Amino acid sequence: MIRASWIARRAGDAVRTQMHYARQGRITEEMEFVAERERLAPELVRDEVAAGRLIIPANVNHPELEPVAIGVASRCKVNANIGSSAVTSSLENEVEKLRIAVKFGADTVMDLSTGPDIVATREAILRASTVAIGTVPIYEAIERVADPLDLSAELLLEVIEAQARQGVDYMTVHCGIRWHHLPLAQKRLIGIVSRGGSLTAQWMMAHRAENPLFERFDDLLAICRRYDVALSLGDGLRPGALADAGDAAQFAELATLGELAQRAWAQEVQVMIEGPGHVPLDQVELNVEKQIELCHGAPFYLLGPLPTDIGAGYDHITSAIGGALAGMHGAAMLCYVTPREHLGLPELEDVRQGIVAHKIAAHIADVARHRPGARERDDDMSRARYGFDWDTQFALSFDPDRAHELHDATLRHQAFRTAEFCSMCGPKFCAMRISQDLSAGACGRPSRGAVPGQLLLDEYAAK
Amino acid sequence: MIRASWIARRAGDAVRTQMHYARQGRITEEMEFVAERERLAPELVRDEVAAGRLIIPANVNHPELEPVAIGVASRCKVNANIGSSAVTSSLENEVEKLRIAVKFGADTVMDLSTGPDIVATREAILRASTVAIGTVPIYEAIERVADPLDLSAELLLEVIEAQARQGVDYMTVHCGIRWHHLPLAQKRLIGIVSRGGSLTAQWMMAHRAENPLFERFDDLLAICRRYDVALSLGDGLRPGALADAGDAAQFAELATLGELAQRAWAQEVQVMIEGPGHVPLDQVELNVEKQIELCHGAPFYLLGPLPTDIGAGYDHITSAIGGALAGMHGAAMLCYVTPREHLGLPELEDVRQGIVAHKIAAHIADVARHRPGARERDDDMSRARYGFDWDTQFALSFDPDRAHELHDATLRHQAFRTAEFCSMCGPKFCAMRISQDLSAGACGRPSRGAVPGQLLLDEYAAK
């Protein structure tokens, strides 16, 4: 637990949020840790945290954490949602999902459990997790009342405080959905698709009252400031269909989220903004630009986006397509979507598929943004490919077991692991081998002897 | 065989290419057929074919074909590569791959067989195929010689003519790789990765001679004109690694392909241009723009592109990401990549995965380009989702069996097929149900009675 001693040393500080320290000009161990991982200067990390453009979700009660940076200056991150629901899964299974998610590269994990045993499941996940853990507190609050309409601001804040004490690093709260936004969403093809958003809207309509967490936002910030819980300002009005993308409801809420971000920063509370959802590919860049503008550069955390509604069974791919483009334009973190999205709760293999798809998307974004060192692994892979070094190729892929398995399924014998061809082309058609021969100058029949590469170049130059 | 009578009626015509008829102002049955499928005016299709911006690969000896349009005005298409190699597969297996590819929506299929039985395999595929079939004739030519260096222009043209007679609708030829391009490729990290390109380069270097098919391009065009074989001008120098993307070799060849396209058009031969390959995401738009400029609007047929080199085992996803963006910027057809790319020859399940991933990418591009009717299926899906109509959701997805299977794996009982929730949220948290209640005005406790939606809207308006 690398963080235990860091936290202990700050026990007496009145405010312990990363943003507070950054604004004091102090570089914390967390900032140093992420700076090294990201190959960024610690001073840059500090300045980005101070400006609110980068967050390091790191609850003072989560010593198991290895901190992560989420922001436009750092690599694009991937979050995996896990969690039981009333109809499926168990505590042990959720911890196993956490293990799989981290193994395949999840940068953060959200525990979205909704069934019974929420508290115990979260405790098991937190204590087992080296990655930042996020939650959606309204899911637990709802379980504590007989009717969702019995929810109250007090109960929500009580749950949030309890989760903060437990060590949750960031929380999704749907504070941005306002009373005057609701009619805007009534014009939609499919209304409100965020669970937290729809529960909040239902409560507001039934009670003819403003969003309780919007009204009590200052109390919420006080809790976050105490434990350094980062807020993930949820987009309760995100579009759930292409037909509803980019409408007035979505952008009205986004503007509110921008105001809330500024109020959070005034309290030195770290904050990121959640984004859609279902968005046509030609609107992805616009979504990122609008978020940066309306939310003053706060990190953008996207659920997808899904650029089509019809990918059921393959929505990890749909989402990876939208996510890569969003990442290229500046999104800070992608929430994975699994093949089971729209169909059921993800199981272990879905978690693996979802993570790998989005790690690929995030990496593609890192390369496209020319982030420090991002392309080195690609170049190493290409060199290994050119050199027929199969074991290195497996090792450099996102899922070495899978790559190995696919290769060996066709060419089972151990000898093929060192063969200078694969089953795609067979020995006669291997472009890599021919290309190697060409650059070595061995381009003629063996009987003609090899022609040194330099000689050939001279010959070209003379033409 | 809808095309048999169309072809028969034109038996006496001196030239029977679609481009020839289009330039004569004539709308062929093939143009009418694709116009209806694409919801385009037949006159527009004719004008696009005449201008070379759209092709309808339709060999006069392929009556089994249901014609397809490939061009920027029509929907983005997907090609599936199948074919045996020296170390794997059989004729029956290849026909089964064709069946799977067409079932999941392949718009064209390329038979890239390289092992023995090439001719018989292709005959079986052609006679069983309602989609356009493409080949790479050099693969067959190579099988006919003891040493690849014994290849000759005569042999290549002989093979091309035989394949044209058999009914192949389009052929990839590597005519654009020129003698003076070769040194440019020697500076690369991994050289030449196109099989046809590397074989051609090897031959050119060994014989110290210009590309034989470039030299005999007019003879090649004469064959294409006779059978209406569309040319797919191969990018023998496409980058095979991010490090090699956008280099002088790639664009020098692309400029040559643009010249060859104009020579083809002068003979009323249909032509499309093949594109890379491995390309960082931030260079995808540039690639499409340069192709349109250098190749005068000829349809762009992309292999991927793959925006990272490290996706082994998941390269269908890597490629779908690059392909969706390329399609949005105007690529006409995406060549699928399967999960087994870089690892082995695709098997049946790989074909399915590859096709679905790229159908999603192509559809995302169609929606992003606002092509006629493209979004209707998305809207229907969203309505079905909102209405808890699971069977319609399965039916509207790209792979109904898979969607059905994933849904039922969690909620096995038949009753759940009509349940107003799924295992993701369970009944209590279903945003869709809540949203329905809200728009129906049933937003309070049942005991309070439903509030009509209009009343709520009035109440808002008064605030």
PDB file of C-alpha atoms in Angstrom, chain A residues 72-299:
ATOM      1  CA  VAL A  72      -6.430  16.102 -21.419  1.00  0.00           C
ATOM      2  CA  ALA A  73      -2.702  16.322 -20.635  1.00  0.00           C
ATOM      3  CA  SER A  74      -2.478  12.674 -19.594  1.00  0.00           C
ATOM      4  CA  ARG A  75      -3.185   9.478 -21.492  1.00  0.00           C
ATOM      5  CA  CYS A  76      -6.805   8.701 -22.256  1.00  0.00           C
ATOM      6  CA  LYS A  77      -8.217   6.471 -19.519  1.00  0.00           C
ATOM      7  CA  VAL A  78     -10.720   3.625 -19.492  1.00  0.00           C
ATOM      8  CA  ASN A  79     -13.283   2.886 -16.813  1.00  0.00           C
ATOM      9  CA  ALA A  80     -14.989  -0.479 -16.330  1.00  0.00           C
ATOM     10  CA  ASN A  81     -18.445  -0.669 -14.801  1.00  0.00           C
ATOM     11  CA  ILE A  82     -19.061  -3.691 -12.636  1.00  0.00           C
ATOM     12  CA  GLY A  83     -21.660  -4.401  -9.944  1.00  0.00           C
ATOM     13  CA  SER A  84     -24.459  -6.739  -9.128  1.00  0.00           C
ATOM     14  CA  SER A  85     -28.130  -6.081  -9.786  1.00  0.00           C
ATOM     15  CA  ALA A  86     -31.234  -7.434  -8.097  1.00  0.00           C
ATOM     16  CA  VAL A  87     -31.427 -10.269 -10.592  1.00  0.00           C
ATOM     17  CA  THR A  88     -27.834 -11.365 -10.978  1.00  0.00           C
ATOM     18  CA  SER A  89     -24.293 -11.782  -9.604  1.00  0.00           C
ATOM     19  CA  SER A  90     -22.599 -12.127  -6.193  1.00  0.00           C
ATOM     20  CA  LEU A  91     -19.902 -10.455  -4.109  1.00  0.00           C
ATOM     21  CA  GLU A  92     -17.204 -12.948  -5.111  1.00  0.00           C
ATOM     22  CA  ASN A  93     -18.131 -12.580  -8.757  1.00  0.00           C
ATOM     23  CA  GLU A  94     -17.829  -8.796  -8.563  1.00  0.00           C
ATOM     24  CA  VAL A  95     -14.349  -8.989  -7.033  1.00  0.00           C
ATOM     25  CA  GLU A  96     -13.409 -11.357  -9.850  1.00  0.00           C
ATOM     26  CA  LYS A  97     -14.740  -8.813 -12.376  1.00  0.00           C
ATOM     27  CA  LEU A  98     -12.532  -6.202 -10.705  1.00  0.00           C
ATOM     28  CA  ARG A  99      -9.533  -8.509 -11.050  1.00  0.00           C
ATOM     29  CA  ILE A 100     -10.251  -9.144 -14.749  1.00  0.00           C
ATOM     30  CA  ALA A 101     -10.829  -5.443 -15.408  1.00  0.00           C
ATOM     31  CA  VAL A 102      -7.509  -4.453 -13.796  1.00  0.00           C
ATOM     32  CA  LYS A 103      -5.654  -7.322 -15.496  1.00  0.00           C
ATOM     33  CA  PHE A 104      -6.732  -6.059 -18.913  1.00  0.00           C
ATOM     34  CA  GLY A 105      -5.908  -2.459 -18.107  1.00  0.00           C
ATOM     35  CA  ALA A 106      -8.903  -0.688 -16.567  1.00  0.00           C
ATOM     36  CA  ASP A 107      -7.713   2.630 -15.136  1.00  0.00           C
ATOM     37  CA  THR A 108     -10.702   3.027 -12.840  1.00  0.00           C
ATOM     38  CA  VAL A 109     -13.629   0.798 -11.904  1.00  0.00           C
ATOM     39  CA  MET A 110     -17.151   1.863 -11.023  1.00  0.00           C
ATOM     40  CA  ASP A 111     -19.149  -0.335  -8.693  1.00  0.00           C
ATOM     41  CA  LEU A 112     -22.712   0.119  -9.903  1.00  0.00           C
ATOM     42  CA  SER A 113     -24.263  -2.524  -7.693  1.00  0.00           C
ATOM     43  CA  THR A 114     -27.976  -2.086  -7.227  1.00  0.00           C
ATOM     44  CA  GLY A 115     -29.184  -5.224  -5.511  1.00  0.00           C
ATOM     45  CA  PRO A 116     -28.749  -6.291  -1.888  1.00  0.00           C
ATOM     46  CA  ASP A 117     -25.295  -6.368  -0.224  1.00  0.00           C
ATOM     47  CA  ILE A 118     -24.254  -3.065  -1.781  1.00  0.00           C
ATOM     48  CA  VAL A 119     -22.149  -1.985   1.189  1.00  0.00           C
ATOM     49  CA  ALA A 120     -20.361  -5.310   1.627  1.00  0.00           C
ATOM     50  CA  THR A 121     -19.698  -5.622  -2.111  1.00  0.00           C
ATOM     51  CA  ARG A 122     -18.206  -2.151  -2.219  1.00  0.00           C
ATOM     52  CA  GLU A 123     -16.044  -2.810   0.837  1.00  0.00           C
ATOM     53  CA  ALA A 124     -14.638  -5.957  -0.774  1.00  0.00           C
ATOM     54  CA  ILE A 125     -13.972  -4.091  -4.022  1.00  0.00           C
ATOM     55  CA  LEU A 126     -12.337  -1.082  -2.347  1.00  0.00           C
ATOM     56  CA  ARG A 127     -10.004  -3.152  -0.208  1.00  0.00           C
ATOM     57  CA  ALA A 128      -8.977  -5.267  -3.197  1.00  0.00           C
ATOM     58  CA  SER A 129      -8.507  -2.392  -5.617  1.00  0.00           C
ATOM     59  CA  THR A 130      -5.345  -0.582  -6.665  1.00  0.00           C
ATOM     60  CA  VAL A 131      -7.379   1.465  -9.157  1.00  0.00           C
ATOM     61  CA  ALA A 132      -9.660   4.372  -8.332  1.00  0.00           C
ATOM     62  CA  ILE A 133     -13.185   3.273  -7.466  1.00  0.00           C
ATOM     63  CA  GLY A 134     -16.274   5.222  -8.442  1.00  0.00           C
ATOM     64  CA  THR A 135     -19.906   4.799  -7.421  1.00  0.00           C
ATOM     65  CA  VAL A 136     -23.371   6.235  -8.070  1.00  0.00           C
ATOM     66  CA  PRO A 137     -24.678   6.866  -4.538  1.00  0.00           C
ATOM     67  CA  ILE A 138     -28.317   7.190  -5.565  1.00  0.00           C
ATOM     68  CA  TYR A 139     -28.325   3.430  -6.279  1.00  0.00           C
ATOM     69  CA  GLU A 140     -27.662   2.700  -2.627  1.00  0.00           C
ATOM     70  CA  ALA A 141     -30.036   5.402  -1.420  1.00  0.00           C
ATOM     71  CA  ILE A 142     -32.874   3.903  -3.462  1.00  0.00           C
ATOM     72  CA  GLU A 143     -32.296   0.499  -1.870  1.00  0.00           C
ATOM     73  CA  ARG A 144     -32.819   2.065   1.555  1.00  0.00           C
ATOM     74  CA  VAL A 145     -36.336   3.323   0.862  1.00  0.00           C
ATOM     75  CA  ALA A 146     -39.539   1.443   0.137  1.00  0.00           C
ATOM     76  CA  ASP A 147     -40.524   3.793  -2.698  1.00  0.00           C
ATOM     77  CA  PRO A 148     -38.103   5.859  -4.831  1.00  0.00           C
ATOM     78  CA  LEU A 149     -40.289   8.867  -4.127  1.00  0.00           C
ATOM     79  CA  ASP A 150     -39.396   8.626  -0.435  1.00  0.00           C
ATOM     80  CA  LEU A 151     -35.866   9.645  -1.313  1.00  0.00           C
ATOM     81  CA  SER A 152     -34.656  12.830   0.382  1.00  0.00           C
ATOM     82  CA  ALA A 153     -31.640  15.107   0.187  1.00  0.00           C
ATOM     83  CA  GLU A 154     -30.725  14.073   3.757  1.00  0.00           C
ATOM     84  CA  LEU A 155     -30.697  10.404   2.872  1.00  0.00           C
ATOM     85  CA  LEU A 156     -28.607  11.054  -0.269  1.00  0.00           C
ATOM     86  CA  LEU A 157     -26.047  13.080   1.680  1.00  0.00           C
ATOM     87  CA  GLU A 158     -25.940  10.433   4.402  1.00  0.00           C
ATOM     88  CA  VAL A 159     -25.188   7.713   1.853  1.00  0.00           C
ATOM     89  CA  ILE A 160     -22.598   9.909   0.129  1.00  0.00           C
ATOM     90  CA  GLU A 161     -20.834  10.599   3.421  1.00  0.00           C
ATOM     91  CA  ALA A 162     -20.835   6.897   4.332  1.00  0.00           C
ATOM     92  CA  GLN A 163     -19.361   5.973   0.944  1.00  0.00           C
ATOM     93  CA  ALA A 164     -16.786   8.754   1.227  1.00  0.00           C
ATOM     94  CA  ARG A 165     -15.746   7.447   4.641  1.00  0.00           C
ATOM     95  CA  GLN A 166     -15.401   3.984   3.127  1.00  0.00           C
ATOM     96  CA  GLY A 167     -12.857   5.298   0.604  1.00  0.00           C
ATOM     97  CA  VAL A 168     -14.720   5.803  -2.684  1.00  0.00           C
ATOM     98  CA  ASP A 169     -12.521   7.930  -4.960  1.00  0.00           C
ATOM     99  CA  TYR A 170     -15.163   9.482  -7.176  1.00  0.00           C
ATOM    100  CA  MET A 171     -18.935   9.625  -7.294  1.00  0.00           C
ATOM    101  CA  THR A 172     -21.471  10.242  -9.999  1.00  0.00           C
ATOM    102  CA  VAL A 173     -24.151  12.665  -8.871  1.00  0.00           C
ATOM    103  CA  HIS A 174     -26.994  13.913 -11.029  1.00  0.00           C
ATOM    104  CA  CYS A 175     -27.054  17.492  -9.757  1.00  0.00           C
ATOM    105  CA  GLY A 176     -27.333  19.085 -13.158  1.00  0.00           C
ATOM    106  CA  ILE A 177     -30.837  18.036 -14.105  1.00  0.00           C
ATOM    107  CA  ARG A 178     -32.991  21.043 -13.261  1.00  0.00           C
ATOM    108  CA  TRP A 179     -36.740  21.562 -13.012  1.00  0.00           C
ATOM    109  CA  HIS A 180     -36.835  23.761 -16.100  1.00  0.00           C
ATOM    110  CA  HIS A 181     -34.935  21.134 -18.154  1.00  0.00           C
ATOM    111  CA  LEU A 182     -37.640  18.508 -17.821  1.00  0.00           C
ATOM    112  CA  PRO A 183     -40.031  19.719 -20.526  1.00  0.00           C
ATOM    113  CA  LEU A 184     -37.118  19.775 -22.969  1.00  0.00           C
ATOM    114  CA  ALA A 185     -36.677  16.034 -22.507  1.00  0.00           C
ATOM    115  CA  GLN A 186     -40.359  15.331 -23.088  1.00  0.00           C
ATOM    116  CA  LYS A 187     -39.897  16.039 -26.786  1.00  0.00           C
ATOM    117  CA  ARG A 188     -37.527  13.126 -27.146  1.00  0.00           C
ATOM    118  CA  LEU A 189     -37.933   9.862 -28.973  1.00  0.00           C
ATOM    119  CA  ILE A 190     -37.021   7.877 -25.879  1.00  0.00           C
ATOM    120  CA  GLY A 191     -36.871  10.365 -23.011  1.00  0.00           C
ATOM    121  CA  ILE A 192     -34.405   9.995 -20.161  1.00  0.00           C
ATOM    122  CA  VAL A 193     -32.145   6.937 -20.264  1.00  0.00           C
ATOM    123  CA  SER A 194     -29.854   7.649 -17.320  1.00  0.00           C
ATOM    124  CA  ARG A 195     -30.973   5.618 -14.328  1.00  0.00           C
ATOM    125  CA  GLY A 196     -29.951   8.329 -11.854  1.00  0.00           C
ATOM    126  CA  GLY A 197     -31.394  10.979 -14.121  1.00  0.00           C
ATOM    127  CA  SER A 198     -34.759   9.267 -14.484  1.00  0.00           C
ATOM    128  CA  LEU A 199     -35.045   8.578 -10.739  1.00  0.00           C
ATOM    129  CA  THR A 200     -34.248  12.212 -10.029  1.00  0.00           C
ATOM    130  CA  ALA A 201     -36.708  13.449 -12.639  1.00  0.00           C
ATOM    131  CA  GLN A 202     -39.405  11.149 -11.282  1.00  0.00           C
ATOM    132  CA  TRP A 203     -38.861  12.536  -7.793  1.00  0.00           C
ATOM    133  CA  MET A 204     -38.872  16.141  -9.022  1.00  0.00           C
ATOM    134  CA  MET A 205     -42.095  15.687 -10.963  1.00  0.00           C
ATOM    135  CA  ALA A 206     -43.890  13.900  -8.138  1.00  0.00           C
ATOM    136  CA  HIS A 207     -42.863  16.474  -5.552  1.00  0.00           C
ATOM    137  CA  ARG A 208     -43.043  19.483  -7.845  1.00  0.00           C
ATOM    138  CA  ALA A 209     -39.629  20.385  -6.533  1.00  0.00           C
ATOM    139  CA  GLU A 210     -36.142  21.277  -7.718  1.00  0.00           C
ATOM    140  CA  ASN A 211     -33.381  18.631  -7.867  1.00  0.00           C
ATOM    141  CA  PRO A 212     -32.532  17.943  -4.195  1.00  0.00           C
ATOM    142  CA  LEU A 213     -28.796  17.525  -4.810  1.00  0.00           C
ATOM    143  CA  PHE A 214     -28.692  20.749  -6.793  1.00  0.00           C
ATOM    144  CA  GLU A 215     -30.290  22.511  -3.850  1.00  0.00           C
ATOM    145  CA  ARG A 216     -27.847  20.952  -1.402  1.00  0.00           C
ATOM    146  CA  PHE A 217     -24.766  21.164  -3.629  1.00  0.00           C
ATOM    147  CA  ASP A 218     -22.768  23.091  -1.022  1.00  0.00           C
ATOM    148  CA  ASP A 219     -23.339  20.350   1.561  1.00  0.00           C
ATOM    149  CA  LEU A 220     -22.262  17.795  -1.005  1.00  0.00           C
ATOM    150  CA  LEU A 221     -19.080  19.760  -1.700  1.00  0.00           C
ATOM    151  CA  ALA A 222     -18.286  19.898   2.026  1.00  0.00           C
ATOM    152  CA  ILE A 223     -18.202  16.091   2.141  1.00  0.00           C
ATOM    153  CA  CYS A 224     -16.064  15.852  -1.007  1.00  0.00           C
ATOM    154  CA  ARG A 225     -13.642  18.425   0.362  1.00  0.00           C
ATOM    155  CA  ARG A 226     -13.260  16.452   3.596  1.00  0.00           C
ATOM    156  CA  TYR A 227     -12.369  13.118   1.962  1.00  0.00           C
ATOM    157  CA  ASP A 228     -11.102  14.336  -1.403  1.00  0.00           C
ATOM    158  CA  VAL A 229     -13.858  12.617  -3.297  1.00  0.00           C
ATOM    159  CA  ALA A 230     -13.801  13.748  -6.916  1.00  0.00           C
ATOM    160  CA  LEU A 231     -17.203  14.542  -8.359  1.00  0.00           C
ATOM    161  CA  SER A 232     -18.252  13.018 -11.627  1.00  0.00           C
ATOM    162  CA  LEU A 233     -21.087  15.303 -12.652  1.00  0.00           C
ATOM    163  CA  GLY A 234     -23.545  12.944 -14.272  1.00  0.00           C
ATOM    164  CA  ASP A 235     -25.428  13.713 -17.444  1.00  0.00           C
ATOM    165  CA  GLY A 236     -28.899  12.674 -16.378  1.00  0.00           C
ATOM    166  CA  LEU A 237     -30.247  14.055 -19.642  1.00  0.00           C
ATOM    167  CA  ARG A 238     -27.764  12.387 -21.958  1.00  0.00           C
ATOM    168  CA  PRO A 239     -29.292  11.264 -25.251  1.00  0.00           C
ATOM    169  CA  GLY A 240     -30.065   7.544 -25.378  1.00  0.00           C
ATOM    170  CA  ALA A 241     -30.750   7.495 -29.104  1.00  0.00           C
ATOM    171  CA  LEU A 242     -29.229   9.164 -32.158  1.00  0.00           C
ATOM    172  CA  ALA A 243     -32.556  10.923 -32.655  1.00  0.00           C
ATOM    173  CA  ASP A 244     -32.174  12.667 -29.292  1.00  0.00           C
ATOM    174  CA  ALA A 245     -28.499  13.634 -29.624  1.00  0.00           C
ATOM    175  CA  GLY A 246     -27.450  17.253 -29.321  1.00  0.00           C
ATOM    176  CA  ASP A 247     -30.870  18.489 -28.276  1.00  0.00           C
ATOM    177  CA  ALA A 248     -31.737  21.398 -26.007  1.00  0.00           C
ATOM    178  CA  ALA A 249     -32.115  19.154 -22.944  1.00  0.00           C
ATOM    179  CA  GLN A 250     -28.592  17.756 -23.308  1.00  0.00           C
ATOM    180  CA  PHE A 251     -26.869  21.088 -23.709  1.00  0.00           C
ATOM    181  CA  ALA A 252     -28.974  22.912 -21.091  1.00  0.00           C
ATOM    182  CA  GLU A 253     -27.846  20.349 -18.526  1.00  0.00           C
ATOM    183  CA  LEU A 254     -24.249  20.608 -19.761  1.00  0.00           C
ATOM    184  CA  ALA A 255     -24.272  24.352 -19.113  1.00  0.00           C
ATOM    185  CA  THR A 256     -25.480  23.685 -15.572  1.00  0.00           C
ATOM    186  CA  LEU A 257     -22.686  21.156 -15.092  1.00  0.00           C
ATOM    187  CA  GLY A 258     -20.223  23.871 -16.103  1.00  0.00           C
ATOM    188  CA  GLU A 259     -21.581  26.164 -13.386  1.00  0.00           C
ATOM    189  CA  LEU A 260     -21.389  23.372 -10.818  1.00  0.00           C
ATOM    190  CA  ALA A 261     -17.774  22.663 -11.807  1.00  0.00           C
ATOM    191  CA  GLN A 262     -16.854  26.238 -10.977  1.00  0.00           C
ATOM    192  CA  ARG A 263     -18.605  25.984  -7.618  1.00  0.00           C
ATOM    193  CA  ALA A 264     -16.681  22.761  -6.901  1.00  0.00           C
ATOM    194  CA  TRP A 265     -13.376  24.410  -7.810  1.00  0.00           C
ATOM    195  CA  ALA A 266     -14.155  27.265  -5.438  1.00  0.00           C
ATOM    196  CA  GLN A 267     -14.145  24.617  -2.686  1.00  0.00           C
ATOM    197  CA  GLU A 268     -11.005  22.925  -4.100  1.00  0.00           C
ATOM    198  CA  VAL A 269     -13.024  19.857  -4.957  1.00  0.00           C
ATOM    199  CA  GLN A 270     -11.897  17.893  -8.027  1.00  0.00           C
ATOM    200  CA  VAL A 271     -14.503  17.412 -10.718  1.00  0.00           C
ATOM    201  CA  MET A 272     -15.026  15.789 -14.083  1.00  0.00           C
ATOM    202  CA  ILE A 273     -18.019  15.925 -16.416  1.00  0.00           C
ATOM    203  CA  GLU A 274     -19.873  12.928 -17.797  1.00  0.00           C
ATOM    204  CA  GLY A 275     -20.895  12.860 -21.416  1.00  0.00           C
ATOM    205  CA  PRO A 276     -23.153  10.917 -23.729  1.00  0.00           C
ATOM    206  CA  GLY A 277     -24.368   8.405 -24.757  1.00  0.00           C
ATOM    207  CA  HIS A 278     -25.747   7.958 -28.269  1.00  0.00           C
ATOM    208  CA  VAL A 279     -24.191  10.484 -30.675  1.00  0.00           C
ATOM    209  CA  PRO A 280     -23.789  10.352 -34.480  1.00  0.00           C
ATOM    210  CA  LEU A 281     -20.100  10.257 -35.447  1.00  0.00           C
ATOM    211  CA  ASP A 282     -20.281  13.633 -37.166  1.00  0.00           C
ATOM    212  CA  GLN A 283     -21.340  15.234 -33.842  1.00  0.00           C
ATOM    213  CA  VAL A 284     -18.586  13.736 -31.673  1.00  0.00           C
ATOM    214  CA  GLU A 285     -16.075  16.523 -32.186  1.00  0.00           C
ATOM    215  CA  LEU A 286     -18.760  19.117 -31.519  1.00  0.00           C
ATOM    216  CA  ASN A 287     -19.687  17.372 -28.260  1.00  0.00           C
ATOM    217  CA  VAL A 288     -16.121  17.519 -26.997  1.00  0.00           C
ATOM    218  CA  GLU A 289     -15.695  21.141 -28.053  1.00  0.00           C
ATOM    219  CA  LYS A 290     -18.934  22.217 -26.403  1.00  0.00           C
ATOM    220  CA  GLN A 291     -18.022  20.402 -23.196  1.00  0.00           C
ATOM    221  CA  ILE A 292     -14.616  22.062 -23.016  1.00  0.00           C
ATOM    222  CA  GLU A 293     -16.211  25.441 -23.613  1.00  0.00           C
ATOM    223  CA  LEU A 294     -19.237  25.148 -21.311  1.00  0.00           C
ATOM    224  CA  CYS A 295     -17.352  23.318 -18.558  1.00  0.00           C
ATOM    225  CA  HIS A 296     -14.195  25.447 -18.619  1.00  0.00           C
ATOM    226  CA  GLY A 297     -11.803  22.600 -19.433  1.00  0.00           C
ATOM    227  CA  ALA A 298     -12.923  20.153 -16.719  1.00  0.00           C
ATOM    228  CA  PRO A 299     -12.004  16.574 -17.796  1.00  0.00           C
TER     229      PRO A 299
END
